[in-house]
Short mmCIF file of C-alpha atoms in Angstrom, two decimals:
data_model
loop_
_atom_site.label_atom_id
_atom_site.label_comp_id
_atom_site.label_asym_id
_atom_site.label_seq_id
_atom_site.Cartn_x
_atom_site.Cartn_y
_atom_site.Cartn_z
CA MET A 206 -9.28 21.77 2.33
CA SER A 207 -5.49 22.79 2.98
CA VAL A 208 -2.50 21.04 1.46
CA ALA A 209 -1.56 19.61 4.78
CA LEU A 210 -4.80 17.82 5.12
CA LEU A 211 -4.67 16.56 1.67
CA LYS A 212 -1.28 15.18 2.11
CA MET A 213 -2.69 13.49 5.38
CA TYR A 214 -5.37 11.70 3.68
CA ILE A 215 -3.00 10.72 0.77
CA SER A 216 -0.67 9.36 3.29
CA PHE A 217 -3.62 7.18 5.03
CA ALA A 218 -4.06 5.61 1.53
CA GLY A 219 -0.82 4.82 1.27
CA ILE A 220 -0.56 3.26 4.73
CA ILE A 221 -3.71 1.20 4.22
CA SER A 222 -2.43 -0.06 0.88
CA LEU A 223 0.71 -1.19 2.72
CA PHE A 224 -1.23 -2.95 5.47
CA LEU A 225 -3.29 -4.53 2.82
CA ALA A 226 -0.38 -5.71 0.89
CA THR A 227 1.07 -7.44 4.00
CA GLY A 228 -2.16 -9.27 4.57
CA LEU A 229 -2.46 -10.35 0.88
CA ILE A 230 1.25 -11.57 1.02
CA TYR A 231 0.37 -13.56 4.12
CA LEU A 232 -2.54 -14.98 2.53
CA SER A 233 -1.12 -16.03 -0.77
CA ARG A 234 1.94 -17.44 0.83
CA PHE A 235 0.34 -19.61 3.63
CA LYS A 236 -3.31 -19.93 2.96
CA LEU A 237 -3.76 -20.35 -0.67
CA THR A 238 -2.46 -22.68 -3.40
CA GLY A 239 -2.31 -22.83 -7.14
CA PRO A 240 -3.02 -19.93 -9.62
CA ILE A 241 -5.11 -18.18 -7.16
CA SER A 242 -2.03 -17.70 -4.98
CA ILE A 243 -0.22 -16.11 -7.86
CA ILE A 244 -2.89 -13.71 -8.71
CA VAL A 245 -3.33 -12.57 -4.89
CA ALA A 246 0.61 -12.26 -4.69
CA VAL A 247 0.69 -10.00 -7.80
CA PHE A 248 -2.12 -7.75 -6.41
CA ALA A 249 -0.30 -7.75 -3.18
CA TYR A 250 3.01 -6.49 -4.72
CA LEU A 251 1.12 -3.95 -6.75
CA PHE A 252 -0.30 -2.67 -3.58
CA MET A 253 3.16 -2.47 -2.14
CA ILE A 254 4.51 -0.79 -5.02
CA PHE A 255 1.62 1.70 -4.88
CA GLY A 256 1.87 2.47 -1.24
CA GLY A 257 5.69 2.77 -1.26
CA LEU A 258 5.39 5.42 -3.99
CA ILE A 259 2.79 7.40 -2.13
CA ILE A 260 4.83 7.27 1.13
CA LEU A 261 7.95 8.19 -0.99
CA TYR A 262 6.08 11.20 -2.27
CA ILE A 263 4.75 12.39 0.90
CA VAL A 264 8.21 12.15 2.67
CA PHE A 265 10.18 13.90 -0.18
CA SER A 266 7.54 16.52 -0.81
CA GLY A 267 8.66 18.37 2.49
CA PRO A 268 6.80 20.45 4.92
CA THR A 269 3.56 22.41 3.86
CA ALA A 270 4.01 25.37 5.96
#
């Protein structure tokens, strides 16, 4: 597996985690109440931080060729 293909798969993981974070934030703010809402929001923001760091790494690591 080439480095470019590996970076593509890593960036897909970052994009999926960012989409998951937005869905969980929506869920925690508008659909859930109580302590479950807080737990889901914490997981959402952790996914957002994780996805953001992955995308930041992919963008600043530069071209592969």
